[in-house]
PDB file of C-alpha atoms in Angstrom:
ATOM      1  CA  SER A   1      -0.012  14.547  -6.720  1.00 88.00           C
ATOM      2  CA  GLN A   2       3.525  15.200  -7.012  1.00 90.00           C
ATOM      3  CA  THR A   3       5.821  12.822  -8.840  1.00 94.00           C
ATOM      4  CA  ILE A   4       9.609  12.896  -9.553  1.00 96.00           C
ATOM      5  CA  HIS A   5      11.169  11.185 -12.446  1.00 96.00           C
ATOM      6  CA  GLN A   6      14.861  10.283 -12.736  1.00 96.00           C
ATOM      7  CA  TRP A   7      16.686   8.560 -15.642  1.00 92.00           C
ATOM      8  CA  PRO A   8      18.368   6.390 -16.625  1.00 93.00           C
ATOM      9  CA  ALA A   9      18.036   3.722 -13.926  1.00 94.00           C
ATOM     10  CA  THR A  10      21.367   2.081 -14.631  1.00 96.00           C
ATOM     11  CA  LEU A  11      24.344   3.444 -16.589  1.00 97.00           C
ATOM     12  CA  VAL A  12      27.788   2.128 -17.213  1.00 97.00           C
ATOM     13  CA  GLN A  13      30.389   4.597 -18.612  1.00 97.00           C
ATOM     14  CA  PRO A  14      34.133   4.496 -19.417  1.00 97.00           C
ATOM     15  CA  VAL A  15      36.518   6.580 -17.362  1.00 97.00           C
ATOM     16  CA  GLY A  16      36.972  10.054 -18.981  1.00 97.00           C
ATOM     17  CA  SER A  17      33.486   9.985 -20.726  1.00 97.00           C
ATOM     18  CA  PRO A  18      30.795  12.854 -20.100  1.00 97.00           C
ATOM     19  CA  LEU A  19      27.827  12.372 -18.084  1.00 96.00           C
ATOM     20  CA  SER A  20      24.321  13.705 -18.091  1.00 96.00           C
ATOM     21  CA  LEU A  21      21.642  12.670 -15.567  1.00 97.00           C
ATOM     22  CA  GLU A  22      18.084  14.264 -15.643  1.00 96.00           C
ATOM     23  CA  CYS A  23      15.593  14.699 -13.104  1.00 97.00           C
ATOM     24  CA  THR A  24      12.040  16.148 -13.580  1.00 98.00           C
ATOM     25  CA  VAL A  25       9.307  16.948 -11.084  1.00 97.00           C
ATOM     26  CA  GLU A  26       5.648  17.070 -11.787  1.00 96.00           C
ATOM     27  CA  GLY A  27       2.653  18.324  -9.737  1.00 94.00           C
ATOM     28  CA  THR A  28       4.371  21.150  -7.959  1.00 93.00           C
ATOM     29  CA  SER A  29       5.891  24.583  -8.726  1.00 92.00           C
ATOM     30  CA  ASN A  30       9.083  26.107  -7.504  1.00 94.00           C
ATOM     31  CA  PRO A  31      10.335  23.059  -5.628  1.00 95.00           C
ATOM     32  CA  ASN A  32      13.801  22.904  -4.066  1.00 95.00           C
ATOM     33  CA  LEU A  33      15.749  20.276  -5.944  1.00 97.00           C
ATOM     34  CA  TYR A  34      18.671  18.116  -4.858  1.00 96.00           C
ATOM     35  CA  TRP A  35      21.201  15.794  -6.109  1.00 97.00           C
ATOM     36  CA  TYR A  36      22.806  13.133  -3.661  1.00 97.00           C
ATOM     37  CA  ARG A  37      25.300  10.474  -4.088  1.00 96.00           C
ATOM     38  CA  GLN A  38      25.405   7.151  -2.095  1.00 95.00           C
ATOM     39  CA  ALA A  39      28.544   4.963  -2.277  1.00 90.00           C
ATOM     40  CA  ALA A  40      27.994   1.337  -1.753  1.00 86.00           C
ATOM     41  CA  GLY A  41      27.317   0.741   1.960  1.00 84.00           C
ATOM     42  CA  ARG A  42      27.500   4.386   2.868  1.00 87.00           C
ATOM     43  CA  GLY A  43      25.193   7.311   3.700  1.00 89.00           C
ATOM     44  CA  LEU A  44      23.884  10.049   1.553  1.00 93.00           C
ATOM     45  CA  GLN A  45      26.204  12.817   0.370  1.00 93.00           C
ATOM     46  CA  LEU A  46      24.601  15.997  -0.675  1.00 93.00           C
ATOM     47  CA  LEU A  47      26.137  17.126  -3.980  1.00 95.00           C
ATOM     48  CA  PHE A  48      24.099  20.076  -5.231  1.00 95.00           C
ATOM     49  CA  TYR A  49      20.900  21.834  -4.348  1.00 94.00           C
ATOM     50  CA  SER A  50      18.741  24.419  -6.084  1.00 95.00           C
ATOM     51  CA  VAL A  51      16.076  26.799  -4.716  1.00 93.00           C
ATOM     52  CA  GLY A  52      15.185  28.225  -8.205  1.00 94.00           C
ATOM     53  CA  ILE A  53      16.002  28.264 -11.888  1.00 95.00           C
ATOM     54  CA  GLY A  54      19.515  29.063 -12.436  1.00 92.00           C
ATOM     55  CA  GLN A  55      20.470  28.952  -8.671  1.00 94.00           C
ATOM     56  CA  ILE A  56      22.843  26.160  -7.780  1.00 94.00           C
ATOM     57  CA  SER A  57      24.540  25.588  -4.405  1.00 92.00           C
ATOM     58  CA  SER A  58      27.471  23.212  -4.512  1.00 90.00           C
ATOM     59  CA  GLU A  59      28.243  21.221  -1.403  1.00 88.00           C
ATOM     60  CA  VAL A  60      31.220  19.304  -2.184  1.00 82.00           C
ATOM     61  CA  PRO A  61      34.155  20.141  -4.667  1.00 71.00           C
ATOM     62  CA  GLN A  62      34.392  17.640  -7.487  1.00 81.00           C
ATOM     63  CA  ASN A  63      34.424  17.342 -11.245  1.00 89.00           C
ATOM     64  CA  LEU A  64      30.452  17.320 -11.282  1.00 95.00           C
ATOM     65  CA  SER A  65      28.308  20.317 -11.998  1.00 96.00           C
ATOM     66  CA  ALA A  66      24.563  20.821 -11.836  1.00 97.00           C
ATOM     67  CA  SER A  67      21.972  23.097 -13.761  1.00 97.00           C
ATOM     68  CA  ARG A  68      18.396  23.937 -13.407  1.00 97.00           C
ATOM     69  CA  PRO A  69      17.339  25.268 -16.982  1.00 96.00           C
ATOM     70  CA  GLN A  70      13.618  25.030 -16.021  1.00 96.00           C
ATOM     71  CA  ASP A  71      11.628  25.130 -12.856  1.00 96.00           C
ATOM     72  CA  ARG A  72      11.075  21.363 -12.502  1.00 96.00           C
ATOM     73  CA  GLN A  73      14.184  20.176 -14.226  1.00 97.00           C
ATOM     74  CA  PHE A  74      17.502  19.461 -12.524  1.00 98.00           C
ATOM     75  CA  ILE A  75      20.521  18.052 -14.461  1.00 97.00           C
ATOM     76  CA  LEU A  76      23.715  16.468 -13.177  1.00 97.00           C
ATOM     77  CA  SER A  77      26.741  16.632 -15.557  1.00 96.00           C
ATOM     78  CA  SER A  78      30.317  15.862 -15.829  1.00 96.00           C
ATOM     79  CA  LYS A  79      32.789  16.479 -18.626  1.00 96.00           C
ATOM     80  CA  LYS A  80      35.162  13.685 -17.687  1.00 96.00           C
ATOM     81  CA  LEU A  81      34.111  10.931 -15.409  1.00 96.00           C
ATOM     82  CA  LEU A  82      36.519   9.499 -12.789  1.00 95.00           C
ATOM     83  CA  LEU A  83      36.562   5.928 -11.219  1.00 94.00           C
ATOM     84  CA  SER A  84      35.471   7.595  -7.875  1.00 92.00           C
ATOM     85  CA  ASP A  85      32.339   8.951  -9.511  1.00 94.00           C
ATOM     86  CA  SER A  86      30.767   5.377  -9.323  1.00 94.00           C
ATOM     87  CA  GLY A  87      27.685   5.206  -7.056  1.00 95.00           C
ATOM     88  CA  PHE A  88      24.006   5.653  -6.629  1.00 97.00           C
ATOM     89  CA  TYR A  89      22.813   9.128  -7.661  1.00 97.00           C
ATOM     90  CA  LEU A  90      19.522  10.314  -6.227  1.00 98.00           C
ATOM     91  CA  CYS A  91      17.468  13.362  -7.167  1.00 98.00           C
ATOM     92  CA  ALA A  92      15.037  14.650  -4.592  1.00 98.00           C
ATOM     93  CA  TRP A  93      12.572  17.535  -4.207  1.00 97.00           C
ATOM     94  CA  LYS A  94      11.072  19.424  -1.412  1.00 94.00           C
ATOM     95  CA  GLY A  95       8.244  22.097  -1.029  1.00 90.00           C
ATOM     96  CA  THR A  96       9.507  25.592  -0.002  1.00 82.00           C
ATOM     97  CA  GLY A  97       8.084  25.304   3.532  1.00 79.00           C
ATOM     98  CA  ALA A  98      10.641  25.392   6.304  1.00 75.00           C
ATOM     99  CA  TYR A  99       9.719  22.011   7.825  1.00 80.00           C
ATOM    100  CA  GLN A 100       9.037  19.722   5.056  1.00 87.00           C
ATOM    101  CA  PRO A 101      10.652  16.389   4.031  1.00 92.00           C
ATOM    102  CA  GLN A 102      12.400  15.564   0.783  1.00 95.00           C
ATOM    103  CA  HIS A 103      11.012  12.995  -1.644  1.00 97.00           C
ATOM    104  CA  PHE A 104      13.428  10.918  -3.763  1.00 98.00           C
ATOM    105  CA  GLY A 105      13.378   9.752  -7.298  1.00 97.00           C
ATOM    106  CA  ASP A 106      14.174   6.019  -8.058  1.00 97.00           C
ATOM    107  CA  GLY A 107      17.949   6.904  -8.552  1.00 97.00           C
ATOM    108  CA  THR A 108      20.670   6.029 -11.193  1.00 97.00           C
ATOM    109  CA  ARG A 109      23.258   3.447 -10.516  1.00 97.00           C
ATOM    110  CA  LEU A 110      26.397   4.523 -12.211  1.00 97.00           C
ATOM    111  CA  SER A 111      29.336   2.301 -12.815  1.00 96.00           C
ATOM    112  CA  ILE A 112      32.644   3.685 -14.056  1.00 96.00           C
ATOM    113  CA  LEU A 113      34.806   1.211 -15.976  1.00 94.00           C
TER     114      LEU A 113
ATOM    115  CA  ARG B   1      29.793  15.388  18.248  1.00 66.00           C
ATOM    116  CA  LYS B   2      28.108  14.396  14.966  1.00 72.00           C
ATOM    117  CA  GLU B   3      25.129  16.377  13.905  1.00 87.00           C
ATOM    118  CA  VAL B   4      23.060  13.173  13.624  1.00 91.00           C
ATOM    119  CA  GLU B   5      24.085   9.880  15.171  1.00 92.00           C
ATOM    120  CA  GLN B   6      22.597   6.452  14.914  1.00 93.00           C
ATOM    121  CA  ASP B   7      23.483   2.957  16.055  1.00 89.00           C
ATOM    122  CA  PRO B   8      24.432   1.353  12.751  1.00 87.00           C
ATOM    123  CA  GLY B   9      23.149  -2.181  13.919  1.00 88.00           C
ATOM    124  CA  PRO B  10      22.355  -4.511  12.493  1.00 94.00           C
ATOM    125  CA  PHE B  11      19.491  -5.277  14.605  1.00 96.00           C
ATOM    126  CA  ASN B  12      18.509  -8.942  14.080  1.00 97.00           C
ATOM    127  CA  VAL B  13      15.026  -9.625  15.515  1.00 97.00           C
ATOM    128  CA  PRO B  14      12.456 -12.407  14.946  1.00 98.00           C
ATOM    129  CA  GLU B  15       9.067 -11.816  13.341  1.00 98.00           C
ATOM    130  CA  GLY B  16       6.593 -10.439  15.980  1.00 98.00           C
ATOM    131  CA  ALA B  17       9.328  -8.712  18.075  1.00 98.00           C
ATOM    132  CA  THR B  18       9.287  -5.083  19.197  1.00 98.00           C
ATOM    133  CA  VAL B  19      12.430  -3.174  18.225  1.00 97.00           C
ATOM    134  CA  ALA B  20      13.516   0.410  18.897  1.00 96.00           C
ATOM    135  CA  PHE B  21      16.162   2.621  17.363  1.00 93.00           C
ATOM    136  CA  ASN B  22      17.545   5.768  18.881  1.00 93.00           C
ATOM    137  CA  CYS B  23      18.950   8.794  17.214  1.00 94.00           C
ATOM    138  CA  THR B  24      20.795  11.801  18.734  1.00 94.00           C
ATOM    139  CA  TYR B  25      21.078  15.221  17.312  1.00 91.00           C
ATOM    140  CA  SER B  26      23.341  18.068  18.230  1.00 88.00           C
ATOM    141  CA  ASN B  27      21.301  21.164  17.275  1.00 81.00           C
ATOM    142  CA  SER B  28      18.972  21.789  20.173  1.00 78.00           C
ATOM    143  CA  ALA B  29      16.947  24.309  18.033  1.00 78.00           C
ATOM    144  CA  SER B  30      15.798  21.629  15.620  1.00 77.00           C
ATOM    145  CA  GLN B  31      11.920  21.680  15.427  1.00 79.00           C
ATOM    146  CA  SER B  32      11.191  18.992  12.940  1.00 85.00           C
ATOM    147  CA  PHE B  33      12.476  15.399  12.257  1.00 91.00           C
ATOM    148  CA  PHE B  34      12.025  12.581   9.946  1.00 94.00           C
ATOM    149  CA  TRP B  35      12.385   8.886   9.775  1.00 97.00           C
ATOM    150  CA  TYR B  36      13.023   7.422   6.286  1.00 98.00           C
ATOM    151  CA  ARG B  37      13.297   3.886   5.278  1.00 98.00           C
ATOM    152  CA  GLN B  38      15.713   2.641   2.676  1.00 97.00           C
ATOM    153  CA  ASP B  39      15.648  -0.841   1.144  1.00 96.00           C
ATOM    154  CA  CYS B  40      18.648  -2.434  -0.374  1.00 93.00           C
ATOM    155  CA  ARG B  41      19.649  -0.707  -3.536  1.00 91.00           C
ATOM    156  CA  LYS B  42      16.598   1.530  -3.481  1.00 95.00           C
ATOM    157  CA  GLU B  43      15.894   5.191  -2.774  1.00 97.00           C
ATOM    158  CA  PRO B  44      15.120   6.497   0.741  1.00 97.00           C
ATOM    159  CA  LYS B  45      11.204   6.771   1.468  1.00 97.00           C
ATOM    160  CA  LEU B  46       9.540   8.990   4.005  1.00 97.00           C
ATOM    161  CA  LEU B  47       8.296   6.973   6.902  1.00 97.00           C
ATOM    162  CA  MET B  48       7.320   9.372   9.369  1.00 94.00           C
ATOM    163  CA  SER B  49       7.542  13.006  10.261  1.00 92.00           C
ATOM    164  CA  VAL B  50       7.854  14.250  13.830  1.00 90.00           C
ATOM    165  CA  TYR B  51       6.891  17.826  14.523  1.00 83.00           C
ATOM    166  CA  SER B  52       6.033  17.837  18.334  1.00 79.00           C
ATOM    167  CA  SER B  53       6.583  15.274  21.116  1.00 79.00           C
ATOM    168  CA  GLY B  54       5.956  12.181  18.827  1.00 85.00           C
ATOM    169  CA  ASN B  55       3.835  10.580  16.136  1.00 90.00           C
ATOM    170  CA  GLU B  56       2.126   7.169  15.595  1.00 91.00           C
ATOM    171  CA  ASP B  57       1.297   5.390  12.519  1.00 93.00           C
ATOM    172  CA  GLY B  58       0.013   1.674  12.981  1.00 96.00           C
ATOM    173  CA  ARG B  59       2.842  -0.431  14.269  1.00 97.00           C
ATOM    174  CA  PHE B  60       5.381   2.588  14.199  1.00 97.00           C
ATOM    175  CA  THR B  61       5.772   5.152  16.874  1.00 96.00           C
ATOM    176  CA  ALA B  62       8.241   7.956  16.696  1.00 95.00           C
ATOM    177  CA  GLN B  63       8.944   9.880  19.940  1.00 92.00           C
ATOM    178  CA  LEU B  64      11.066  12.974  20.520  1.00 91.00           C
ATOM    179  CA  ASN B  65      12.910  13.880  23.757  1.00 89.00           C
ATOM    180  CA  ARG B  66      14.032  17.436  23.325  1.00 87.00           C
ATOM    181  CA  ALA B  67      15.856  17.678  26.685  1.00 88.00           C
ATOM    182  CA  SER B  68      18.020  14.888  25.856  1.00 89.00           C
ATOM    183  CA  GLN B  69      18.166  15.659  22.122  1.00 90.00           C
ATOM    184  CA  TYR B  70      17.236  12.243  20.836  1.00 90.00           C
ATOM    185  CA  ILE B  71      14.436  10.712  18.639  1.00 93.00           C
ATOM    186  CA  SER B  72      13.393   7.128  18.769  1.00 94.00           C
ATOM    187  CA  LEU B  73      11.583   4.913  16.383  1.00 96.00           C
ATOM    188  CA  LEU B  74       9.641   1.981  17.863  1.00 97.00           C
ATOM    189  CA  ILE B  75       8.372  -0.859  15.539  1.00 98.00           C
ATOM    190  CA  ARG B  76       5.842  -3.258  17.022  1.00 98.00           C
ATOM    191  CA  ASP B  77       4.983  -6.665  15.760  1.00 98.00           C
ATOM    192  CA  SER B  78       7.882  -6.652  13.305  1.00 98.00           C
ATOM    193  CA  LYS B  79       7.378  -8.270   9.933  1.00 98.00           C
ATOM    194  CA  LEU B  80       9.823  -9.767   7.402  1.00 98.00           C
ATOM    195  CA  SER B  81       9.004  -6.735   5.091  1.00 97.00           C
ATOM    196  CA  ASP B  82      10.340  -4.262   7.772  1.00 98.00           C
ATOM    197  CA  SER B  83      13.889  -5.429   6.935  1.00 98.00           C
ATOM    198  CA  ALA B  84      15.615  -2.245   5.680  1.00 97.00           C
ATOM    199  CA  THR B  85      17.890   0.601   6.785  1.00 97.00           C
ATOM    200  CA  TYR B  86      16.106   3.311   8.784  1.00 97.00           C
ATOM    201  CA  LEU B  87      17.580   6.894   8.433  1.00 97.00           C
ATOM    202  CA  CYS B  88      17.168   9.494  11.019  1.00 95.00           C
ATOM    203  CA  VAL B  89      17.010  13.042   9.431  1.00 94.00           C
ATOM    204  CA  VAL B  90      17.285  16.506  10.879  1.00 90.00           C
ATOM    205  CA  PRO B  91      16.914  19.979   9.229  1.00 85.00           C
ATOM    206  CA  ASP B  92      20.220  21.817   8.439  1.00 83.00           C
ATOM    207  CA  PHE B  93      19.763  25.291   9.605  1.00 73.00           C
ATOM    208  CA  SER B  94      23.069  26.379   7.948  1.00 72.00           C
ATOM    209  CA  GLY B  95      21.277  25.827   4.699  1.00 63.00           C
ATOM    210  CA  GLY B  96      18.233  28.188   5.659  1.00 68.00           C
ATOM    211  CA  TYR B  97      15.959  25.166   6.241  1.00 68.00           C
ATOM    212  CA  ASN B  98      16.703  24.070   2.709  1.00 80.00           C
ATOM    213  CA  LYS B  99      18.886  21.090   3.440  1.00 87.00           C
ATOM    214  CA  LEU B 100      18.375  17.936   5.521  1.00 90.00           C
ATOM    215  CA  ILE B 101      21.063  16.082   7.522  1.00 90.00           C
ATOM    216  CA  PHE B 102      20.713  12.250   7.047  1.00 93.00           C
ATOM    217  CA  GLY B 103      22.101   9.831   9.611  1.00 93.00           C
ATOM    218  CA  ALA B 104      24.120   7.017   8.408  1.00 92.00           C
ATOM    219  CA  GLY B 105      21.157   4.720   9.117  1.00 94.00           C
ATOM    220  CA  THR B 106      20.310   1.783  11.373  1.00 95.00           C
ATOM    221  CA  ARG B 107      19.965  -1.669   9.670  1.00 96.00           C
ATOM    222  CA  LEU B 108      17.182  -3.966  10.670  1.00 97.00           C
ATOM    223  CA  ALA B 109      16.922  -7.766   9.742  1.00 97.00           C
ATOM    224  CA  VAL B 110      13.752  -9.487  10.604  1.00 98.00           C
ATOM    225  CA  HIS B 111      13.910 -13.266  10.481  1.00 97.00           C
ATOM    226  CA  PRO B 112      11.260 -15.917  10.573  1.00 96.00           C
TER     227      PRO B 112
END
């Protein structure tokens, strides 16, 4: 069966520091991969998605970037965090079929001080 | 009109009650729909997929009305553990079926 791993679960970072969040998927090949952010009490905001190695689509202009160095690895990064980057970051995967749902990792709760 | 609209609630119901949520969508070409459940401070989890007129899984029934472009989720015999936010989800065709549009969610609180 497929599993998705996301870490760390919680992160506290100072403003201006770099960020690297990693997500890996097991049990499937060539998945679509996604990064979402959810602010407290708000809905999901899609940040990036990828349909293959090295292919990244950015949904919202910001100081974050994403990379997919391997088929089942998706990384979210920032060079300098802002206070507004605080939130709940969720990685998700989906099979390549048209009408399939997405499946989420446990999420990373990021607090910027 | 928003692509996916849900009543934010909260719906406060006693245990054992039947509760229904509606969700409207704007793209009449949508073929598949999903309901997710999100507990407080947790990730969304797939509850049901809806590919035709509806789907039933135990106490949960999802129905699709294509003519009126709405999807409903019915929960029978509510349990305390059903307390959560329920997200209505529709494929985003602009993303070549690679993206989903998540509603803002309907909050359900089941009390003793």
